[in-house]
Amino acid sequence: MKIMVTVKRVIDYAVKIRVKPDKTGVVTQNVKMSMNPFCEIALEEALRIRESGLASEVVAVSMGPSQCVDTLRTGLAMGADRGIHVEANDSMYPLFVAKILKKLVEIEKPGLLILGKQAIDDDCNQTGQMVAGLLNWPQGTFASKVVLDKEKQVATVDREVDDGIETLCLNLPAVITTDLRLNQPRYATLPNIMKAKSKPIKKFTPKELNVDIKPDLEIVEVTEPPKRKSGVLVSSVDELIEKLKHEANVI
Amino acid sequence: MMMMLDTLRRFWGRKMLYRMKISLVLQILIGCINTKAQANSFYNHVSQILKYCNSRCLAVVPQGGNTGLVGGSVPVFDEVIVSLSSMNNIISFDKVSGILVCEAGCILENIMSFLDNEGFIMPLDLGAKGSCQIGGNVSTNAGGLRLVRYGSLHGNVLGVEAVLANGTVLDMLKTLRKDNTGYDLKHLFIGSEGSLGIVTKVSILTPPKLSSVNVALLACKDYSCCQKLLQEAKRKLGEILSAFEFLDGQSMDLVTNHLEGARNPFSTSHHNFYVLIETTGSDESSDKQKLEAFLLGSMENELIADGVLAQDINQASTFWRIREGISEALMKAGAVYKYDVSIPVENLYNLVEEMRSRLGDAANVIGYGHLGDGNLHLNVSVSQYDEKILSQIEPFVYEWTSKKRGSISAEHGVGLMKANEIFYSQSHETVQMMASIKNLMDPNHILNPYKVLPHSITS
């Protein structure tokens, strides 16, 4: 069985984000870019499934400008077998990613599609759900545990939901999106970095796949959240009630 | 006041082997300042304090972040503590030249955050950055993790304002890269550990922050591979090399056992030595290519047994945490005897091996340090302080270092702990000259007595 994993190139999680002065977006020039943390977890899970003998191949997919190849190389260095780069210079909104993924799935025919639950740059949390809908595949999102049964062709997924943990049983092929507690991703070791250099990366464009990625969303403005105001010390309960009533207007 | 006294005494007591009796301590805190007019009045405060103490022959010990490792900031008998902690303002910063002027009580990490916003970094970085203050860093000529790239404070500090024992304020606070007018006296205050004057302001050259930082943690099978790797790194990585640290297998075990959340990236195999290499440059892809080529080449030449390359900032911090966390892990493991020596690189690890065979099962001897600068941090970890163990360590460690013409204190300074051992690394004539300068600048010997110079010379 093949597993397909999407990996997104985003601003590194540890970087202090700054909004561009023209408010059209955030500063990405000279800023460190890395693989989306949830995508790392998704790839790690795919690798573990392959290592346990339940899958034969892990294919990493990334969509965006030419630098996405760096992200794919990281994925290959972690242990993915092949990479696919869909080259596009426009913003990749979740619906377009989902449509392109559908086409790639038709070509590659994987038994499992694993994605990060969301990207840390847009926090959309939509792609996994959308592609499952387009493919008409079952989905297990916010996975904190995944157990595969090859014989029955079923995946048992523990999901982290507000009420606790929900366990679902999905028939394969299925879509899984990963949450933080699923696993701890491995490091890229030197021997694997060396092997990654000879692993193939196939290129596609949205046009070749017959997907129209003209955006139907327009970003109007990007601003910083309002700065947190400092707290106020009150000297008595009466003063607290007074402030809650007349200043905060909450009682 | 008594509680503070106790805290000061106990805090120090844990690091050092001594338990000192302090009969009376007066701690003077200098409040914060908002305007330049007030600023000038503060230097008058330090100046007035010293003038008064000098007239009454009252000994004084300057204190900053209290992170020193040789007892240099601790009162021994009845010294008045002058704490610079409240003098923590950044006075000015020139974005073009990168020259920063600030007060001595600024915490290093705070200065780093300020500079980060401006697109610059400090030329020094050490594990104690969250507490140590720049005045103390300058007074001890702190080394740290980036010396191999940016050099020592003697090169980066452009100016100093210091107050002498008699209250005279020496304003040498220039912001010039080059100034050859007379004797460059600021160097006397860099590294003299508060014994020649109290540093109140510092002007320092800060390097621009470069965008591409890469960190790799490598495993080597023996020390000679670490050494050869250093040679290769200096050649192949050249100008982008910004840190080269090493730690032995025992250090790694200590960290993974005692530090929360720390895990060995090479969890499946045990290695004898680990090397942490950091590169800092302006071009992400070319730096990464250079580093990868160097690492793969070293692997083919069997200099490295295995290695991991950090793929994001989080992974890089994890690797650094292993190296920077060794001190913390040592504290958690029990009592520790710390030594900081500079030895020619070929012999560096021999000291650790000899100490290990001397002490046998009585102690866990670990070695780690700034291999790029030939600086070994030798630490002997025991469950409790024990005079018998100490007698096995000292003076052996000093004699050994002296024989190799090394320094008994590469970067930690001499303080109280090694004042009498200075002769292991300096000639008598040199120490005599130091004493003459001390007598000239502090005739009543009120500044940080019992420290830096041997008691035989100063009494």
XYZ file of C-alpha atoms in Angstrom:
710
model
C 0.000 0.000 0.000
C 1.237 3.507 -0.795
C 0.907 6.381 1.640
C 0.762 9.968 0.380
C 1.718 12.764 2.765
C 1.452 16.495 2.149
C 4.185 18.774 3.510
C 3.848 22.545 3.522
C 6.629 25.088 3.569
C 5.799 27.730 6.185
C 7.532 30.385 8.261
C 9.443 28.593 11.023
C 7.379 28.140 14.149
C 9.951 29.882 16.370
C 10.218 33.079 14.288
C 8.735 36.342 15.560
C 6.169 37.283 12.904
C 6.069 40.870 11.661
C 3.308 42.406 9.576
C 4.392 44.197 6.398
C 4.010 47.986 6.590
C 1.557 47.939 3.649
C -0.618 45.434 5.562
C -0.821 43.036 2.623
C 0.687 40.190 4.571
C 3.554 39.180 6.846
C 7.251 39.651 6.211
C 8.719 36.565 4.555
C 11.961 38.051 3.199
C 15.055 36.715 4.970
C 12.851 34.807 7.354
C 13.582 31.183 8.177
C 11.181 28.756 6.481
C 10.647 25.182 7.630
C 8.268 22.255 7.274
C 4.907 22.809 8.973
C 5.136 21.013 12.366
C 1.870 19.110 11.802
C 3.158 17.938 8.412
C 6.308 16.632 10.140
C 4.074 14.598 12.430
C 2.070 13.346 9.440
C 5.246 12.224 7.662
C 6.592 10.591 10.823
C 3.378 8.570 11.161
C 3.566 7.463 7.528
C 7.186 6.364 8.014
C 6.306 4.380 11.117
C 3.487 2.616 9.272
C 5.884 1.724 6.460
C 8.508 0.525 8.953
C 5.987 -1.760 10.608
C 5.482 -3.457 7.237
C 1.981 -2.213 6.572
C 2.916 0.029 3.656
C 5.414 -0.219 0.833
C 6.078 3.387 -0.056
C 5.747 6.900 1.327
C 5.316 9.725 -1.190
C 5.723 13.322 0.006
C 3.857 16.088 -1.831
C 4.426 19.825 -1.632
C 2.767 22.658 -3.548
C 4.112 26.118 -4.125
C 7.153 27.978 -5.465
C 10.461 26.332 -6.359
C 11.750 26.528 -2.770
C 9.243 23.836 -1.824
C 11.845 21.421 -3.102
C 13.858 22.197 0.082
C 10.906 21.074 2.164
C 10.574 17.945 0.069
C 14.281 17.226 0.546
C 13.772 17.451 4.307
C 10.928 14.985 3.948
C 13.119 12.666 1.873
C 15.891 13.046 4.464
C 13.467 11.950 7.150
C 12.805 8.832 5.077
C 10.139 9.420 2.431
C 10.775 7.400 -0.738
C 9.718 9.872 -3.416
C 8.677 13.465 -3.724
C 6.127 15.298 -5.868
C 6.349 19.048 -6.363
C 3.382 20.894 -7.786
C 4.833 24.182 -8.882
C 2.658 27.259 -8.466
C 3.570 30.804 -7.614
C 0.187 31.945 -6.398
C -1.167 31.378 -2.902
C -2.317 27.823 -2.418
C -5.663 27.963 -0.683
C -7.023 24.759 0.856
C -9.645 24.150 -1.831
C -7.025 24.253 -4.591
C -4.707 21.998 -2.633
C -7.598 19.594 -2.148
C -8.484 19.622 -5.872
C -4.862 19.024 -6.901
C -4.505 16.279 -4.324
C -7.569 14.561 -5.790
C -5.851 14.460 -9.186
C -2.609 13.172 -7.674
C -4.510 10.499 -5.798
C -6.064 9.391 -9.098
C -2.555 9.058 -10.550
C -0.742 7.498 -7.591
C -3.620 5.518 -6.039
C -2.435 5.566 -2.396
C -4.301 3.597 0.266
C -3.868 6.322 2.865
C -3.608 10.108 2.643
C -2.098 11.753 5.730
C -2.000 15.514 6.224
C -1.232 17.826 9.120
C -4.435 19.048 10.728
C -3.624 22.650 9.772
C -0.784 24.871 8.619
C 0.659 27.299 11.135
C 0.587 30.183 8.665
C -3.091 30.242 7.790
C -4.552 27.933 10.485
C -7.273 26.934 7.994
C -7.767 23.307 9.101
C -9.694 22.641 5.873
C -7.577 20.763 3.347
C -7.916 17.281 4.863
C -11.653 17.584 5.214
C -12.107 19.046 1.726
C -10.076 16.386 -0.071
C -11.936 13.642 1.809
C -15.163 15.179 0.562
C -13.916 15.459 -3.017
C -12.665 11.859 -3.025
C -15.642 10.606 -1.080
C -13.245 8.926 1.332
C -13.755 8.517 5.081
C -11.772 10.923 7.256
C -10.238 10.792 10.731
C -9.091 14.288 11.700
C -7.069 15.493 14.758
C -5.605 12.002 15.082
C -3.749 11.278 18.305
C -3.416 7.567 17.577
C -3.580 5.516 14.388
C -3.734 1.718 14.201
C -3.914 -0.043 10.857
C -5.372 -3.450 10.190
C -4.095 -4.586 6.803
C -6.249 -7.675 6.563
C -9.490 -5.930 7.271
C -8.260 -2.837 5.349
C -9.364 -0.632 8.210
C -7.773 2.225 10.164
C -8.728 2.858 13.794
C -8.184 6.507 14.625
C -8.347 8.183 18.045
C -9.421 11.791 17.577
C -8.794 14.639 19.979
C -12.082 16.476 20.325
C -13.351 19.003 22.832
C -15.152 16.350 24.866
C -12.167 14.049 25.035
C -11.045 11.262 22.708
C -13.312 9.844 20.028
C -12.394 6.577 18.340
C -13.401 6.009 14.731
C -12.998 3.040 12.466
C -12.361 4.002 8.829
C -12.405 1.785 5.781
C -9.355 2.249 3.581
C -8.615 4.220 1.483
C -9.041 7.075 3.960
C -7.825 10.573 4.882
C -6.165 11.207 8.250
C -5.078 14.575 9.625
C -2.596 14.626 12.477
C -2.644 16.398 15.814
C 0.296 17.241 18.086
C 0.174 14.245 20.369
C 0.316 11.631 17.622
C 4.089 11.215 17.632
C 7.455 12.920 18.005
C 9.066 13.353 14.562
C 12.530 11.980 13.953
C 15.602 14.038 13.102
C 17.142 14.022 9.636
C 20.283 11.939 10.080
C 23.316 12.320 7.843
C 23.113 8.876 6.241
C 19.478 9.652 5.301
C 20.387 13.120 4.046
C 22.925 11.427 1.803
C 20.386 8.895 0.521
C 17.845 11.671 -0.058
C 20.013 13.285 -2.693
C 19.314 10.463 -5.132
C 15.594 10.125 -4.444
C 13.413 11.400 -7.305
C 11.149 14.443 -7.158
C 8.509 14.613 -9.876
C 7.226 17.970 -11.031
C 3.692 18.902 -11.989
C 1.866 22.148 -12.628
C -1.786 22.818 -11.792
C -2.448 23.283 -15.517
C -1.162 19.789 -16.320
C -3.525 18.429 -13.730
C -6.441 20.452 -15.128
C -7.012 22.366 -11.941
C -7.865 26.049 -12.049
C -6.252 27.827 -9.112
C -7.500 31.332 -9.765
C -8.175 32.637 -6.298
C -11.749 33.318 -5.294
C -10.585 34.869 -2.033
C -8.959 38.271 -1.699
C -6.937 39.241 1.325
C -8.165 42.691 2.195
C -5.890 43.532 5.104
C -3.484 41.915 7.551
C -2.940 43.646 10.874
C -1.402 42.791 14.203
C -3.768 41.851 16.989
C -4.425 44.761 19.421
C -1.722 45.004 22.048
C -2.671 43.601 25.403
C -3.461 46.339 27.837
C -1.830 46.053 31.225
C -3.974 44.933 34.107
C -5.270 47.173 36.864
C -4.901 46.465 40.551
C -8.033 47.096 42.569
C -7.988 47.800 46.278
C -11.350 46.373 47.323
C -14.162 44.100 46.204
C -16.429 47.134 45.855
C -13.991 48.704 43.450
C -13.853 45.427 41.487
C -17.623 45.289 41.169
C -17.715 48.965 40.186
C -15.191 48.357 37.401
C -16.873 45.177 36.167
C -20.172 47.040 35.980
C -19.151 50.347 34.473
C -15.868 49.812 32.709
C -15.857 46.240 31.488
C -19.651 46.144 31.174
C -19.804 42.476 31.993
C -22.261 42.563 34.915
C 18.074 42.315 54.938
C 18.910 39.176 56.919
C 16.989 37.015 54.467
C 18.862 38.524 51.566
C 22.101 37.889 53.403
C 21.197 34.286 53.907
C 20.248 33.912 50.268
C 23.527 35.426 49.158
C 25.480 33.198 51.495
C 23.627 30.010 50.660
C 23.500 30.565 46.917
C 27.210 30.916 46.839
C 27.694 28.092 49.299
C 26.146 25.635 46.903
C 28.579 26.404 44.119
C 31.636 26.621 46.251
C 33.261 24.407 48.778
C 33.431 27.128 51.348
C 30.906 28.262 53.868
C 31.835 31.784 54.779
C 30.809 33.747 57.814
C 29.471 37.153 56.995
C 29.113 39.359 60.044
C 27.715 42.514 58.526
C 26.733 43.209 54.980
C 25.250 46.381 53.639
C 23.703 46.013 50.237
C 23.345 49.173 48.285
C 20.887 49.055 45.440
C 21.117 51.776 42.931
C 17.663 52.689 41.733
C 16.635 53.015 38.126
C 17.125 56.105 36.081
C 15.045 57.629 33.379
C 16.893 60.648 32.142
C 20.429 61.430 31.257
C 20.590 64.004 34.047
C 19.661 61.353 36.526
C 22.084 59.007 34.827
C 24.996 61.203 35.576
C 23.895 61.415 39.165
C 24.200 57.647 39.486
C 27.750 57.462 38.570
C 28.123 59.957 41.288
C 26.412 57.493 43.570
C 28.877 54.735 42.856
C 31.644 57.287 43.007
C 30.421 58.640 46.361
C 30.067 55.164 47.803
C 33.590 54.237 46.839
C 35.007 57.577 47.958
C 33.451 57.099 51.377
C 34.464 53.468 51.703
C 37.992 54.309 50.639
C 38.256 57.045 53.266
C 37.153 54.602 55.951
C 39.081 51.621 54.517
C 35.839 49.662 54.102
C 36.158 46.763 51.692
C 33.690 46.594 48.814
C 32.548 43.733 46.580
C 30.708 44.616 43.332
C 27.873 42.271 42.358
C 25.995 41.717 39.137
C 24.066 38.589 38.246
C 25.827 36.337 40.751
C 26.506 33.686 38.144
C 30.268 33.623 38.594
C 31.867 30.242 39.097
C 34.979 31.142 41.087
C 33.541 33.147 43.980
C 34.593 36.472 42.512
C 31.408 38.275 43.490
C 30.966 36.931 46.949
C 31.788 38.778 50.171
C 34.452 36.975 52.179
C 34.371 38.830 55.500
C 32.818 42.224 56.004
C 32.740 43.718 52.533
C 30.015 46.115 51.534
C 28.123 44.660 48.580
C 27.558 47.150 45.771
C 24.885 45.687 43.540
C 24.652 47.096 40.026
C 21.400 45.266 39.201
C 19.193 48.337 39.063
C 21.462 50.111 36.596
C 19.858 48.285 33.720
C 19.189 50.871 31.043
C 20.217 50.747 27.440
C 21.599 54.191 26.786
C 21.962 54.261 23.021
C 22.245 52.103 19.938
C 23.614 53.078 16.547
C 21.909 51.044 13.837
C 24.549 51.775 11.259
C 27.638 50.804 13.220
C 25.967 48.349 15.584
C 27.551 50.049 18.588
C 25.532 49.653 21.760
C 26.012 51.699 24.930
C 24.398 50.408 28.091
C 24.716 50.311 31.850
C 26.577 47.554 33.634
C 23.486 46.016 35.255
C 21.747 45.075 31.986
C 20.997 41.359 31.878
C 22.635 39.762 28.849
C 19.464 38.092 27.609
C 17.567 41.392 27.775
C 20.227 43.093 25.693
C 19.990 40.205 23.225
C 16.199 40.673 22.923
C 16.621 44.378 22.334
C 19.249 43.801 19.667
C 17.150 41.090 18.037
C 14.467 43.675 17.312
C 17.080 45.869 15.678
C 18.562 43.073 13.595
C 21.769 42.590 15.605
C 23.226 40.062 18.044
C 25.626 40.127 20.969
C 29.141 38.915 20.193
C 28.995 36.654 23.234
C 26.531 34.031 24.366
C 26.642 31.872 27.456
C 24.412 29.497 29.368
C 23.912 32.036 32.180
C 22.488 34.697 29.846
C 19.166 34.839 31.694
C 20.824 36.167 34.850
C 24.301 37.418 34.114
C 24.878 41.136 33.632
C 27.061 42.820 31.059
C 29.189 44.579 33.691
C 30.089 41.210 35.129
C 30.682 39.723 31.685
C 33.130 42.524 30.932
C 34.801 42.358 34.335
C 35.451 38.655 33.887
C 36.215 38.848 30.148
C 33.562 36.193 29.598
C 34.146 33.854 26.677
C 31.128 31.738 25.845
C 29.810 29.870 22.842
C 30.629 32.237 19.980
C 34.189 33.252 20.753
C 35.426 31.132 17.887
C 33.563 33.448 15.486
C 33.439 36.875 17.097
C 36.529 36.879 19.293
C 36.889 37.958 22.899
C 35.499 40.963 24.732
C 38.896 42.623 24.519
C 38.125 43.028 20.842
C 34.413 43.787 21.027
C 34.275 46.214 23.933
C 34.956 49.674 22.548
C 34.647 51.626 25.740
C 34.101 51.399 29.453
C 33.143 53.800 32.196
C 34.629 52.716 35.493
C 34.857 54.091 38.997
C 38.166 53.751 40.800
C 38.638 52.886 44.464
C 38.967 56.528 45.469
C 35.769 57.504 43.688
C 37.373 58.905 40.536
C 35.184 58.308 37.515
C 37.173 57.217 34.441
C 35.096 58.040 31.403
C 36.574 55.892 28.632
C 33.162 55.312 27.086
C 34.076 55.815 23.449
C 32.041 54.467 20.575
C 34.944 54.395 18.169
C 36.307 51.404 16.356
C 39.788 52.871 16.303
C 41.399 55.174 18.830
C 45.129 55.076 19.327
C 45.518 57.926 21.751
C 47.713 56.877 24.620
C 47.504 53.739 26.748
C 44.275 51.812 26.226
C 43.320 51.604 29.905
C 39.884 50.053 29.391
C 41.609 46.688 28.951
C 42.659 46.840 32.597
C 39.019 46.599 33.605
C 38.171 43.800 31.171
C 38.937 40.625 33.082
C 40.236 42.114 36.319
C 37.099 40.941 38.112
C 36.300 44.198 39.879
C 39.668 44.395 41.618
C 40.841 47.539 39.831
C 37.553 49.434 39.534
C 33.805 49.043 39.224
C 32.525 49.014 35.637
C 29.410 51.171 35.391
C 28.851 51.555 31.646
C 29.905 49.577 28.606
C 30.039 50.343 24.909
C 30.179 47.257 22.731
C 30.313 46.451 19.037
C 27.497 44.142 18.016
C 27.504 42.026 14.837
C 24.513 42.126 12.471
C 22.077 39.285 12.772
C 22.473 36.993 9.794
C 19.465 35.079 8.587
C 20.872 31.637 7.948
C 21.707 29.622 11.044
C 22.305 25.888 10.842
C 23.061 23.513 13.679
C 24.315 19.955 13.474
C 24.978 17.463 16.238
C 27.582 14.864 15.342
C 28.824 11.672 16.917
C 32.514 10.793 16.897
C 34.146 7.583 18.025
C 37.183 9.137 19.714
C 38.748 12.450 20.663
C 41.237 12.528 17.827
C 38.318 12.483 15.353
C 36.854 15.517 17.151
C 40.167 17.279 16.741
C 40.506 16.470 13.042
C 36.900 17.509 12.547
C 37.759 20.904 14.042
C 40.627 21.343 11.609
C 38.398 20.399 8.672
C 35.574 22.641 9.888
C 37.830 25.665 10.073
C 38.888 25.050 6.500
C 35.703 23.848 4.810
C 33.198 25.975 6.699
C 35.557 28.884 7.141
C 33.791 32.167 7.592
C 30.366 30.715 8.355
C 31.495 28.641 11.358
C 30.019 30.264 14.462
C 30.329 27.606 17.180
C 32.248 24.357 17.685
C 31.480 22.628 20.974
C 32.175 19.138 22.180
C 30.852 16.918 24.944
C 31.756 13.375 25.928
C 29.394 10.411 26.243
C 29.264 10.835 30.017
C 28.048 14.440 29.628
C 25.308 13.312 27.233
C 24.177 10.619 29.674
C 24.104 13.143 32.516
C 21.933 15.535 30.518
C 19.469 12.913 29.327
C 19.173 11.502 32.848
C 18.711 14.732 34.760
C 17.269 17.324 32.411
C 13.559 17.279 31.739
C 12.635 16.699 28.150
C 16.182 16.249 26.945
C 16.647 13.250 24.709
C 19.671 11.925 22.848
C 19.059 12.352 19.094
C 21.085 9.187 18.553
C 18.857 7.152 20.760
C 19.689 3.804 19.228
C 23.429 3.895 19.697
C 25.874 5.117 22.298
C 28.773 7.257 21.188
C 31.905 8.369 22.984
C 31.942 11.959 21.797
C 29.540 14.481 20.394
C 30.304 17.679 18.536
C 27.891 20.542 18.033
C 28.609 22.716 15.026
C 26.771 25.923 14.239
C 27.101 27.983 11.087
C 25.810 31.520 10.640
C 25.698 33.171 7.251
C 23.638 35.337 4.945
C 22.514 32.799 2.349
C 20.373 29.889 3.523
C 20.749 27.600 0.540
C 24.469 28.060 -0.010
C 25.227 27.711 3.714
C 23.171 24.548 3.939
C 24.910 23.143 0.857
C 28.322 23.960 2.318
C 27.471 22.386 5.640
C 25.953 19.269 4.084
C 28.945 18.800 1.811
C 31.316 19.171 4.765
C 29.331 16.736 6.906
C 28.936 14.118 4.195
C 32.635 14.393 3.364
C 33.560 13.984 7.025
C 31.329 10.953 7.208
C 33.009 9.381 4.185
C 36.398 10.029 5.789
C 35.120 8.360 8.956
C 35.623 11.435 11.076
C 31.961 11.236 12.039
C 30.150 8.025 12.975
C 26.707 9.621 12.671
C 25.073 13.035 12.706
C 21.793 14.927 12.691
C 21.092 18.236 11.023
C 18.442 20.484 12.564
C 15.596 21.095 10.101
C 13.995 23.973 11.991
C 14.713 26.415 14.812
C 13.033 24.147 17.351
C 15.366 21.243 16.580
C 18.362 23.597 16.701
C 17.312 24.774 20.184
C 17.015 21.164 21.295
C 20.596 20.468 20.273
C 21.814 23.609 22.030
C 19.835 22.693 25.119
C 21.845 19.491 25.392
C 25.120 21.399 25.403
C 23.968 24.375 27.498
C 22.073 22.167 29.916
C 25.100 20.253 31.174
C 25.712 22.732 34.026
C 22.114 22.489 35.125
C 22.188 18.690 34.939
C 25.350 18.678 37.071
C 23.645 20.754 39.760
C 20.712 18.331 39.798
C 23.018 15.322 40.002
C 24.537 16.424 43.294
C 27.772 18.151 44.225
C 30.261 19.188 41.577
C 33.862 20.353 41.405
C 34.243 22.599 38.364
C 37.431 23.327 36.457
C 37.909 25.438 33.393
C 41.222 25.043 31.608
C 42.864 26.055 28.371
C 45.221 23.436 26.985
C 46.714 22.806 23.550
C 43.959 20.986 21.642
C 45.851 17.665 21.199
C 46.128 17.142 24.943
C 42.731 18.481 25.917
C 40.945 15.234 26.667
C 43.921 13.508 28.298
C 43.213 15.478 31.459
C 39.715 14.021 31.647
C 40.992 10.478 31.155
C 43.713 10.854 33.771
C 41.305 12.368 36.273
C 38.892 9.524 35.601
C 41.512 6.883 36.355
C 42.633 8.772 39.468
C 39.164 8.928 40.964
C 37.815 5.608 39.735
C 34.357 4.787 41.032
C 34.370 7.613 43.562
C 33.157 10.163 41.033
C 31.660 10.745 37.608
C 34.220 12.743 35.645
C 32.870 14.532 32.592
C 34.482 16.741 30.024
C 32.912 19.195 27.587
C 33.640 22.639 26.264
C 34.608 25.072 23.572
C 36.791 22.819 21.509
C 37.062 25.564 18.915
C 38.982 27.673 21.456
C 40.892 24.863 23.165
C 38.837 25.305 26.333
C 37.879 22.292 28.450
C 35.285 22.367 31.207
C 36.290 19.518 33.468
C 33.623 18.614 35.995
C 33.780 16.045 38.736
C 30.306 15.019 39.814
C 29.906 13.424 43.240
C 26.979 12.829 45.537
C 28.463 14.968 48.315
C 31.381 17.314 48.772
C 34.280 15.306 50.194
C 37.709 16.562 51.262
C 39.300 13.264 50.265
C 38.062 13.567 46.717
C 39.109 17.212 46.578
C 42.639 16.293 47.629
C 42.788 13.843 44.728
C 41.740 16.573 42.301
C 43.739 19.547 43.555
C 46.534 20.400 43.061
C 46.853 17.615 40.468
C 44.614 19.405 37.971
C 46.593 22.650 38.282
C 49.973 20.922 38.105
C 48.926 18.955 35.050
C 47.683 22.087 33.303
C 50.791 24.007 34.244
C 53.030 21.297 32.793
C 51.268 21.651 29.449
C 51.704 25.445 29.691
C 47.963 25.793 29.846
C 45.739 28.202 31.730
C 44.117 27.114 34.997
C 41.232 29.385 34.167
C 40.397 29.803 30.510
C 37.308 31.975 30.874
C 35.834 31.685 34.363
C 38.385 33.951 35.960
C 40.329 33.539 39.148
C 38.038 35.031 41.818
C 38.484 33.652 45.273
C 38.804 30.020 44.269
C 41.987 30.223 42.261
C 43.665 33.378 43.558
C 46.460 31.432 45.211
C 46.880 29.159 42.208
C 47.669 31.945 39.773
C 51.345 30.984 39.723
C 50.460 27.801 37.842
C 49.759 29.966 34.822
C 51.672 33.194 35.340
C 55.310 33.912 36.139
C 56.332 35.557 39.385
C 57.507 38.673 37.586
C 54.151 39.030 35.851
C 52.219 38.612 39.080
C 54.478 41.158 40.794
C 53.651 43.660 38.072
C 49.940 42.921 38.558
C 50.384 43.628 42.264
C 52.118 46.941 41.514
C 49.223 48.031 39.333
C 46.781 46.993 42.036
C 48.691 49.031 44.612
C 48.657 52.033 42.309
C 44.964 51.917 41.526
C 43.657 50.706 44.885
C 46.209 51.534 47.566
C 43.864 50.715 50.431
C 42.948 47.379 48.814
C 39.241 47.992 49.260
C 38.093 46.646 45.891
C 37.164 42.962 46.012
C 39.896 41.909 48.419
C 41.144 38.306 48.715
C 40.402 37.828 45.040
C 42.394 37.541 41.804
C 45.875 38.074 43.253
C 47.463 35.587 45.669
C 47.193 36.409 49.372
C 50.947 36.130 49.702
C 51.367 39.118 47.414
C 48.568 41.356 48.613
C 48.842 41.031 52.362
